mmCIF file of C-alpha atoms in Angstrom:
data_model
loop_
_atom_site.group_PDB
_atom_site.id
_atom_site.type_symbol
_atom_site.label_atom_id
_atom_site.label_comp_id
_atom_site.label_asym_id
_atom_site.label_seq_id
_atom_site.Cartn_x
_atom_site.Cartn_y
_atom_site.Cartn_z
ATOM 1 C CA UNK A 1 0.000 0.000 0.000
ATOM 2 C CA UNK A 2 2.813 2.359 0.987
ATOM 3 C CA UNK A 3 4.660 1.575 -2.266
ATOM 4 C CA UNK A 4 1.533 2.343 -4.304
ATOM 5 C CA UNK A 5 1.094 5.643 -2.454
ATOM 6 C CA UNK A 6 4.721 6.622 -3.044
ATOM 7 C CA UNK A 7 4.432 5.737 -6.727
ATOM 8 C CA UNK A 8 1.290 7.817 -7.037
ATOM 9 C CA UNK A 9 2.960 10.797 -5.354
ATOM 10 C CA UNK A 10 5.954 10.453 -7.669
ATOM 11 C CA UNK A 11 3.708 10.452 -10.750
ATOM 12 C CA UNK A 12 1.852 13.518 -9.466
ATOM 13 C CA UNK A 13 5.116 15.369 -8.787
ATOM 14 C CA UNK A 14 6.511 14.585 -12.221
ATOM 15 C CA UNK A 15 3.250 15.567 -13.908
ATOM 16 C CA UNK A 16 3.125 18.827 -11.945
ATOM 17 C CA UNK A 17 6.712 19.600 -12.929
ATOM 18 C CA UNK A 18 6.031 18.935 -16.602
ATOM 19 C CA UNK A 19 2.915 21.078 -16.521
ATOM 20 C CA UNK A 20 4.814 23.932 -14.869
ATOM 21 C CA UNK A 21 7.558 23.726 -17.477
ATOM 22 C CA UNK A 22 5.081 23.552 -20.332
ATOM 23 C CA UNK A 23 3.097 26.574 -19.130
ATOM 24 C CA UNK A 24 5.943 28.690 -17.776
ATOM 25 C CA UNK A 25 6.351 31.935 -19.630
ATOM 26 C CA UNK A 26 9.687 32.894 -21.086
ATOM 27 C CA UNK A 27 11.082 36.035 -19.496
ATOM 28 C CA UNK A 28 10.145 39.017 -21.667
ATOM 29 C CA UNK A 29 13.730 40.288 -21.495
ATOM 30 C CA UNK A 30 14.986 37.104 -23.173
ATOM 31 C CA UNK A 31 12.170 36.977 -25.740
ATOM 32 C CA UNK A 32 12.931 40.571 -26.744
ATOM 33 C CA UNK A 33 16.695 39.926 -26.930
ATOM 34 C CA UNK A 34 16.376 36.768 -29.052
ATOM 35 C CA UNK A 35 13.940 38.402 -31.449
ATOM 36 C CA UNK A 36 16.352 41.319 -31.865
ATOM 37 C CA UNK A 37 19.120 38.818 -32.586
ATOM 38 C CA UNK A 38 16.824 37.015 -35.021
ATOM 39 C CA UNK A 39 16.171 40.266 -36.879
ATOM 40 C CA UNK A 40 19.908 40.906 -37.243
ATOM 41 C CA UNK A 41 20.987 37.450 -38.424
ATOM 42 C CA UNK A 42 20.991 35.929 -41.875
ATOM 43 C CA UNK A 43 18.463 33.517 -43.349
ATOM 44 C CA UNK A 44 20.541 30.453 -42.426
ATOM 45 C CA UNK A 45 19.523 30.937 -38.809
ATOM 46 C CA UNK A 46 16.195 32.686 -39.157
ATOM 47 C CA UNK A 47 14.542 29.982 -41.229
ATOM 48 C CA UNK A 48 14.730 27.548 -38.314
ATOM 49 C CA UNK A 49 13.642 30.066 -35.679
ATOM 50 C CA UNK A 50 9.868 29.733 -35.922
ATOM 51 C CA UNK A 51 7.387 31.317 -33.541
ATOM 52 C CA UNK A 52 7.682 34.251 -31.180
ATOM 53 C CA UNK A 53 8.966 32.378 -28.125
ATOM 54 C CA UNK A 54 12.597 31.174 -28.414
ATOM 55 C CA UNK A 55 11.992 28.627 -25.653
ATOM 56 C CA UNK A 56 9.051 27.144 -27.541
ATOM 57 C CA UNK A 57 5.345 27.167 -26.993
ATOM 58 C CA UNK A 58 2.481 24.767 -27.534
ATOM 59 C CA UNK A 59 2.734 25.029 -31.300
ATOM 60 C CA UNK A 60 6.485 25.321 -31.871
ATOM 61 C CA UNK A 61 9.589 23.717 -30.375
ATOM 62 C CA UNK A 62 12.449 25.792 -28.935
ATOM 63 C CA UNK A 63 14.547 27.610 -31.489
ATOM 64 C CA UNK A 64 17.512 25.672 -32.814
ATOM 65 C CA UNK A 65 20.610 26.322 -30.721
ATOM 66 C CA UNK A 66 18.634 27.859 -27.859
ATOM 67 C CA UNK A 67 18.548 26.098 -24.485
ATOM 68 C CA UNK A 68 16.236 27.275 -21.729
ATOM 69 C CA UNK A 69 15.647 26.402 -18.092
ATOM 70 C CA UNK A 70 12.937 27.199 -15.599
ATOM 71 C CA UNK A 71 13.584 29.665 -12.809
ATOM 72 C CA UNK A 72 10.573 30.091 -10.590
ATOM 73 C CA UNK A 73 7.579 30.997 -12.738
ATOM 74 C CA UNK A 74 9.627 31.846 -15.811
ATOM 75 C CA UNK A 75 11.871 30.253 -18.399
ATOM 76 C CA UNK A 76 15.192 31.882 -19.199
ATOM 77 C CA UNK A 77 17.726 31.327 -21.963
ATOM 78 C CA UNK A 78 20.856 29.647 -20.570
ATOM 79 C CA UNK A 79 22.699 28.567 -23.736
ATOM 80 C CA UNK A 80 22.976 30.034 -27.232
ATOM 81 C CA UNK A 81 24.848 27.982 -29.840
ATOM 82 C CA UNK A 82 24.736 29.359 -33.368
ATOM 83 C CA UNK A 83 27.936 28.278 -35.088
ATOM 84 C CA UNK A 84 29.154 27.457 -38.594
ATOM 85 C CA UNK A 85 26.126 29.021 -40.293
ATOM 86 C CA UNK A 86 27.884 31.928 -42.047
ATOM 87 C CA UNK A 87 26.480 34.718 -39.892
ATOM 88 C CA UNK A 88 27.678 37.985 -41.440
ATOM 89 C CA UNK A 89 27.815 41.316 -39.658
ATOM 90 C CA UNK A 90 28.694 42.840 -36.305
ATOM 91 C CA UNK A 91 28.558 41.020 -33.000
ATOM 92 C CA UNK A 92 24.850 41.032 -31.981
ATOM 93 C CA UNK A 93 24.854 43.340 -28.957
ATOM 94 C CA UNK A 94 21.416 42.098 -27.902
ATOM 95 C CA UNK A 95 23.164 38.903 -26.745
ATOM 96 C CA UNK A 96 24.423 40.859 -23.745
ATOM 97 C CA UNK A 97 20.828 41.169 -22.496
ATOM 98 C CA UNK A 98 20.607 37.393 -21.964
ATOM 99 C CA UNK A 99 21.796 37.717 -18.389
ATOM 100 C CA UNK A 100 21.329 34.036 -17.504
ATOM 101 C CA UNK A 101 23.567 32.696 -20.284
ATOM 102 C CA UNK A 102 26.095 30.095 -19.177
ATOM 103 C CA UNK A 103 27.269 29.234 -22.703
ATOM 104 C CA UNK A 104 27.652 31.450 -25.769
ATOM 105 C CA UNK A 105 28.992 29.743 -28.883
ATOM 106 C CA UNK A 106 29.108 31.747 -32.121
ATOM 107 C CA UNK A 107 32.274 30.217 -33.543
ATOM 108 C CA UNK A 108 33.046 29.674 -37.223
ATOM 109 C CA UNK A 109 30.944 32.507 -38.626
ATOM 110 C CA UNK A 110 31.786 35.851 -40.229
ATOM 111 C CA UNK A 111 31.167 38.228 -37.355
ATOM 112 C CA UNK A 112 33.006 41.531 -37.664
ATOM 113 C CA UNK A 113 33.795 44.566 -35.543
ATOM 114 C CA UNK A 114 34.532 44.587 -31.816
ATOM 115 C CA UNK A 115 33.121 42.587 -28.942
ATOM 116 C CA UNK A 116 30.939 45.172 -27.172
ATOM 117 C CA UNK A 117 31.968 46.136 -23.628
ATOM 118 C CA UNK A 118 28.483 45.109 -22.464
ATOM 119 C CA UNK A 119 29.775 41.517 -22.606
ATOM 120 C CA UNK A 120 30.745 42.084 -18.988
ATOM 121 C CA UNK A 121 27.057 41.877 -18.027
ATOM 122 C CA UNK A 122 26.954 38.104 -18.608
ATOM 123 C CA UNK A 123 28.089 37.275 -15.089
ATOM 124 C CA UNK A 124 26.918 33.637 -15.247
ATOM 125 C CA UNK A 125 28.764 32.826 -18.458
ATOM 126 C CA UNK A 126 31.054 29.791 -18.255
ATOM 127 C CA UNK A 127 31.922 29.186 -21.917
ATOM 128 C CA UNK A 128 32.551 31.943 -24.469
ATOM 129 C CA UNK A 129 33.483 30.637 -27.904
ATOM 130 C CA UNK A 130 33.995 33.227 -30.657
ATOM 131 C CA UNK A 131 36.872 31.674 -32.558
ATOM 132 C CA UNK A 132 37.032 31.499 -36.357
ATOM 133 C CA UNK A 133 35.317 34.824 -37.015
ATOM 134 C CA UNK A 134 36.549 38.198 -38.291
ATOM 135 C CA UNK A 135 36.269 40.100 -35.033
ATOM 136 C CA UNK A 136 38.514 43.131 -34.652
ATOM 137 C CA UNK A 137 39.676 45.858 -32.304
ATOM 138 C CA UNK A 138 40.962 45.147 -28.796
ATOM 139 C CA UNK A 139 39.830 42.372 -26.481
ATOM 140 C CA UNK A 140 37.498 44.235 -24.106
ATOM 141 C CA UNK A 141 38.783 44.327 -20.526
ATOM 142 C CA UNK A 142 35.170 43.828 -19.403
ATOM 143 C CA UNK A 143 35.618 40.108 -20.102
ATOM 144 C CA UNK A 144 37.504 40.162 -16.812
ATOM 145 C CA UNK A 145 34.150 40.683 -15.069
ATOM 146 C CA UNK A 146 32.903 37.221 -16.093
ATOM 147 C CA UNK A 147 33.857 35.562 -12.820
ATOM 148 C CA UNK A 148 32.291 32.196 -13.704
ATOM 149 C CA UNK A 149 34.144 31.828 -17.017
ATOM 150 C CA UNK A 150 36.027 28.540 -17.467
ATOM 151 C CA UNK A 151 36.607 28.470 -21.257
ATOM 152 C CA UNK A 152 37.559 31.490 -23.384
ATOM 153 C CA UNK A 153 38.068 30.936 -27.122
ATOM 154 C CA UNK A 154 39.007 34.063 -29.118
ATOM 155 C CA UNK A 155 41.449 32.479 -31.557
ATOM 156 C CA UNK A 156 41.458 32.925 -35.352
ATOM 157 C CA UNK A 157 40.194 36.498 -35.403
ATOM 158 C CA UNK A 158 41.872 39.882 -35.955
ATOM 159 C CA UNK A 159 42.080 41.218 -32.424
ATOM 160 C CA UNK A 160 44.793 43.804 -31.901
ATOM 161 C CA UNK A 161 46.320 45.620 -28.965
ATOM 162 C CA UNK A 162 47.616 44.003 -25.809
ATOM 163 C CA UNK A 163 46.258 41.057 -23.857
ATOM 164 C CA UNK A 164 44.175 42.714 -21.133
ATOM 165 C CA UNK A 165 45.456 42.177 -17.606
ATOM 166 C CA UNK A 166 41.843 41.922 -16.509
ATOM 167 C CA UNK A 167 41.790 38.317 -17.751
ATOM 168 C CA UNK A 168 43.751 37.518 -14.596
ATOM 169 C CA UNK A 169 40.548 38.322 -12.659
ATOM 170 C CA UNK A 170 38.835 35.129 -13.855
ATOM 171 C CA UNK A 171 39.300 32.709 -10.944
ATOM 172 C CA UNK A 172 37.633 29.726 -12.663
ATOM 173 C CA UNK A 173 39.365 30.053 -16.042
ATOM 174 C CA UNK A 174 40.829 26.759 -17.280
ATOM 175 C CA UNK A 175 41.345 27.236 -21.024
ATOM 176 C CA UNK A 176 42.518 30.450 -22.689
ATOM 177 C CA UNK A 177 42.846 30.458 -26.491
ATOM 178 C CA UNK A 178 44.128 33.689 -28.064
ATOM 179 C CA UNK A 179 46.188 32.311 -30.948
ATOM 180 C CA UNK A 180 46.071 33.526 -34.553
ATOM 181 C CA UNK A 181 45.336 37.187 -33.868
ATOM 182 C CA UNK A 182 47.333 40.430 -34.090
ATOM 183 C CA UNK A 183 48.073 40.900 -30.417
ATOM 184 C CA UNK A 184 51.119 42.923 -29.420
ATOM 185 C CA UNK A 185 53.073 43.714 -26.276
ATOM 186 C CA UNK A 186 53.983 41.395 -23.432
ATOM 187 C CA UNK A 187 51.958 38.529 -21.986
ATOM 188 C CA UNK A 188 50.667 39.763 -18.619
ATOM 189 C CA UNK A 189 52.500 37.869 -15.854
ATOM 190 C CA UNK A 190 49.353 38.320 -13.755
ATOM 191 C CA UNK A 191 47.879 35.411 -15.699
ATOM 192 C CA UNK A 192 50.146 33.240 -13.567
ATOM 193 C CA UNK A 193 47.803 33.883 -10.644
ATOM 194 C CA UNK A 194 45.046 31.885 -12.341
ATOM 195 C CA UNK A 195 44.982 28.843 -10.084
ATOM 196 C CA UNK A 196 42.902 26.688 -12.422
ATOM 197 C CA UNK A 197 44.425 27.582 -15.791
ATOM 198 C CA UNK A 198 45.383 24.392 -17.653
ATOM 199 C CA UNK A 199 45.882 25.593 -21.217
ATOM 200 C CA UNK A 200 47.368 28.912 -22.385
ATOM 201 C CA UNK A 201 47.707 29.456 -26.143
ATOM 202 C CA UNK A 202 48.941 32.826 -27.397
ATOM 203 C CA UNK A 203 50.731 31.477 -30.484
ATOM 204 C CA UNK A 204 50.782 33.211 -33.883
ATOM 205 C CA UNK A 205 50.638 36.799 -32.667
ATOM 206 C CA UNK A 206 53.147 39.661 -32.450
ATOM 207 C CA UNK A 207 54.054 39.309 -28.784
ATOM 208 C CA UNK A 208 57.407 40.272 -27.298
ATOM 209 C CA UNK A 209 59.173 39.774 -23.984
ATOM 210 C CA UNK A 210 60.713 36.804 -22.220
ATOM 211 C CA UNK A 211 59.563 33.690 -20.414
ATOM 212 C CA UNK A 212 61.402 34.951 -17.338
ATOM 213 C CA UNK A 213 59.063 37.937 -17.233
ATOM 214 C CA UNK A 214 56.007 35.723 -17.712
ATOM 215 C CA UNK A 215 56.794 33.423 -14.764
ATOM 216 C CA UNK A 216 58.208 36.008 -12.389
ATOM 217 C CA UNK A 217 55.423 35.629 -9.813
ATOM 218 C CA UNK A 218 56.202 33.011 -7.152
ATOM 219 C CA UNK A 219 53.966 29.951 -7.417
ATOM 220 C CA UNK A 220 52.620 30.986 -10.803
ATOM 221 C CA UNK A 221 50.614 28.737 -13.135
ATOM 222 C CA UNK A 222 50.176 25.896 -10.611
ATOM 223 C CA UNK A 223 47.759 23.891 -12.803
ATOM 224 C CA UNK A 224 49.176 24.712 -16.251
ATOM 225 C CA UNK A 225 49.567 21.705 -18.547
ATOM 226 C CA UNK A 226 50.014 23.261 -21.995
ATOM 227 C CA UNK A 227 51.964 26.444 -22.746
ATOM 228 C CA UNK A 228 51.846 27.607 -26.385
ATOM 229 C CA UNK A 229 54.063 30.641 -27.082
ATOM 230 C CA UNK A 230 55.006 29.752 -30.653
ATOM 231 C CA UNK A 231 55.270 32.085 -33.657
ATOM 232 C CA UNK A 232 55.877 35.331 -31.817
ATOM 233 C CA UNK A 233 58.904 37.573 -31.193
ATOM 234 C CA UNK A 234 59.932 36.321 -27.759
ATOM 235 C CA UNK A 235 63.588 36.743 -26.825
ATOM 236 C CA UNK A 236 65.872 35.647 -24.003
ATOM 237 C CA UNK A 237 66.443 32.124 -22.822
ATOM 238 C CA UNK A 238 64.516 29.315 -21.204
ATOM 239 C CA UNK A 239 64.866 29.915 -17.451
ATOM 240 C CA UNK A 240 65.486 26.995 -15.130
ATOM 241 C CA UNK A 241 62.574 28.280 -13.018
ATOM 242 C CA UNK A 242 60.227 26.974 -15.678
ATOM 243 C CA UNK A 243 60.728 23.583 -14.028
ATOM 244 C CA UNK A 244 58.580 24.891 -11.151
ATOM 245 C CA UNK A 245 55.528 24.420 -13.374
ATOM 246 C CA UNK A 246 55.358 20.787 -12.342
ATOM 247 C CA UNK A 247 52.137 19.974 -14.233
ATOM 248 C CA UNK A 248 53.534 21.103 -17.590
ATOM 249 C CA UNK A 249 53.060 18.569 -20.397
ATOM 250 C CA UNK A 250 53.480 20.588 -23.619
ATOM 251 C CA UNK A 251 55.972 23.428 -24.078
ATOM 252 C CA UNK A 252 55.662 25.024 -27.528
ATOM 253 C CA UNK A 253 58.333 27.670 -28.246
ATOM 254 C CA UNK A 254 58.797 27.247 -32.006
ATOM 255 C CA UNK A 255 59.447 30.218 -34.300
ATOM 256 C CA UNK A 256 60.590 32.857 -31.835
ATOM 257 C CA UNK A 257 63.908 34.657 -31.335
ATOM 258 C CA UNK A 258 64.952 32.866 -28.177
ATOM 259 C CA UNK A 259 68.568 31.970 -27.461
ATOM 260 C CA UNK A 260 70.901 30.367 -24.924
ATOM 261 C CA UNK A 261 71.123 26.805 -23.682
ATOM 262 C CA UNK A 262 68.328 24.485 -22.562
ATOM 263 C CA UNK A 263 68.569 24.032 -18.784
ATOM 264 C CA UNK A 264 68.762 20.454 -17.531
ATOM 265 C CA UNK A 265 66.204 21.287 -14.818
ATOM 266 C CA UNK A 266 63.414 21.068 -17.415
ATOM 267 C CA UNK A 267 64.033 17.345 -17.666
ATOM 268 C CA UNK A 268 62.729 17.135 -14.079
ATOM 269 C CA UNK A 269 59.225 18.064 -15.202
ATOM 270 C CA UNK A 270 57.502 14.761 -14.406
ATOM 271 C CA UNK A 271 54.706 15.050 -17.020
ATOM 272 C CA UNK A 272 56.614 16.609 -19.920
ATOM 273 C CA UNK A 273 55.612 14.852 -23.145
ATOM 274 C CA UNK A 274 56.262 17.402 -25.921
ATOM 275 C CA UNK A 275 58.874 20.159 -26.176
ATOM 276 C CA UNK A 276 59.151 22.252 -29.335
ATOM 277 C CA UNK A 277 62.325 24.349 -29.557
ATOM 278 C CA UNK A 278 62.697 24.579 -33.334
ATOM 279 C CA UNK A 279 63.399 27.741 -35.332
ATOM 280 C CA UNK A 280 64.980 29.772 -32.544
ATOM 281 C CA UNK A 281 68.586 30.629 -31.771
ATOM 282 C CA UNK A 282 69.264 28.071 -29.058
ATOM 283 C CA UNK A 283 72.805 26.734 -28.788
ATOM 284 C CA UNK A 284 74.894 24.192 -26.918
ATOM 285 C CA UNK A 285 73.849 20.630 -26.226
ATOM 286 C CA UNK A 286 70.589 19.068 -25.135
ATOM 287 C CA UNK A 287 71.245 17.488 -21.717
ATOM 288 C CA UNK A 288 71.238 13.697 -21.826
ATOM 289 C CA UNK A 289 68.524 13.598 -19.152
ATOM 290 C CA UNK A 290 65.936 14.653 -21.740
ATOM 291 C CA UNK A 291 66.629 11.538 -23.803
ATOM 292 C CA UNK A 292 66.053 9.412 -20.697
ATOM 293 C CA UNK A 293 62.791 11.093 -19.714
ATOM 294 C CA UNK A 294 60.120 8.353 -19.457
ATOM 295 C CA UNK A 295 57.300 10.421 -21.003
ATOM 296 C CA UNK A 296 59.025 12.797 -23.420
ATOM 297 C CA UNK A 297 58.011 11.580 -26.877
ATOM 298 C CA UNK A 298 58.525 14.681 -29.036
ATOM 299 C CA UNK A 299 61.374 17.212 -29.006
ATOM 300 C CA UNK A 300 61.936 19.307 -32.114
ATOM 301 C CA UNK A 301 65.165 21.258 -32.552
ATOM 302 C CA UNK A 302 65.572 22.044 -36.255
ATOM 303 C CA UNK A 303 66.314 25.588 -37.298
ATOM 304 C CA UNK A 304 68.370 26.408 -34.183
ATOM 305 C CA UNK A 305 72.111 26.495 -33.485
ATOM 306 C CA UNK A 306 72.584 23.410 -31.355
ATOM 307 C CA UNK A 307 75.912 21.638 -31.539
ATOM 308 C CA UNK A 308 76.360 19.010 -34.246
ATOM 309 C CA UNK A 309 75.106 15.619 -33.170
ATOM 310 C CA UNK A 310 72.144 16.893 -31.153
ATOM 311 C CA UNK A 311 69.170 14.775 -32.151
ATOM 312 C CA UNK A 312 65.410 15.363 -32.038
ATOM 313 C CA UNK A 313 62.887 13.040 -30.457
ATOM 314 C CA UNK A 314 59.847 11.940 -32.439
ATOM 315 C CA UNK A 315 58.593 12.940 -35.884
ATOM 316 C CA UNK A 316 57.668 16.555 -36.529
ATOM 317 C CA UNK A 317 53.981 17.193 -37.131
ATOM 318 C CA UNK A 318 51.590 20.111 -36.724
ATOM 319 C CA UNK A 319 49.697 20.111 -33.451
ATOM 320 C CA UNK A 320 45.943 20.086 -33.908
ATOM 321 C CA UNK A 321 43.262 20.020 -31.229
ATOM 322 C CA UNK A 322 39.634 19.121 -31.786
ATOM 323 C CA UNK A 323 36.829 21.557 -30.950
ATOM 324 C CA UNK A 324 35.558 19.358 -28.144
ATOM 325 C CA UNK A 325 38.836 18.199 -26.630
ATOM 326 C CA UNK A 326 38.825 20.807 -23.888
ATOM 327 C CA UNK A 327 35.089 21.365 -23.416
ATOM 328 C CA UNK A 328 35.058 19.537 -20.089
#
């Protein structure tokens, strides 16, 4: 009897929940914002956005790429994913009115112009993916106000100016992709204070400075696994203090203007698997300890000034990462 009563209560609760979800109204703020976005986008998106309510109603399903959730008596938009559909035009500012967004993915389109400073309003945002567009101007420092952000993808655009120091104000940030832009200046050493940062990629820019400057803060980059500094204008040597980044797995220094010898201390990095030193001005010998490292499987040295007889490890290939590899 008790089991039947519990089952009945469970069915009633589930039915009540479904009814509430079905008849919840979408917050007018979000309906207005999505319809403004709809009006500004091309036909490739608009044709699949049917009805007035982006979260769906009795006659129409939710709009493609729009995810909603119920908060109290209302539904709010929590995710917007509109990628690889050839959106042309400026960044849709109305997006910044979707204050409950946790994920914004507009990658692989043809968005132009700057990211508006109002982006700092999206305080619940965890994933911001704008790579593979034609965005320009500087990276707005207001991104540093997105305290919940864990993934920031701004690569393959035309951003200029310096990397804003405000990015060091993102305590949850794990993955920072800024490669293939037109960034100048030095990499802010304040990024080393990001306790959760696992992947830093600033390759293929116009950055200057030294690694010594980047890691000058004691205890910096405690969780960093992958450090991509390739294809810039970095100078100086590889400091022995880099061995303090004990979680480092990939060190990518190719195509810079770095010089000096490779310190043997780096061979003490317990997780080091790939080290790319090619096309710099390094000299001397590679310490024998690197060749005995149990995990080091790739070490590229061509295009530098190492002594004759110094040998690489592994076969040179271009590093490629899938879109979903770090979305965890």
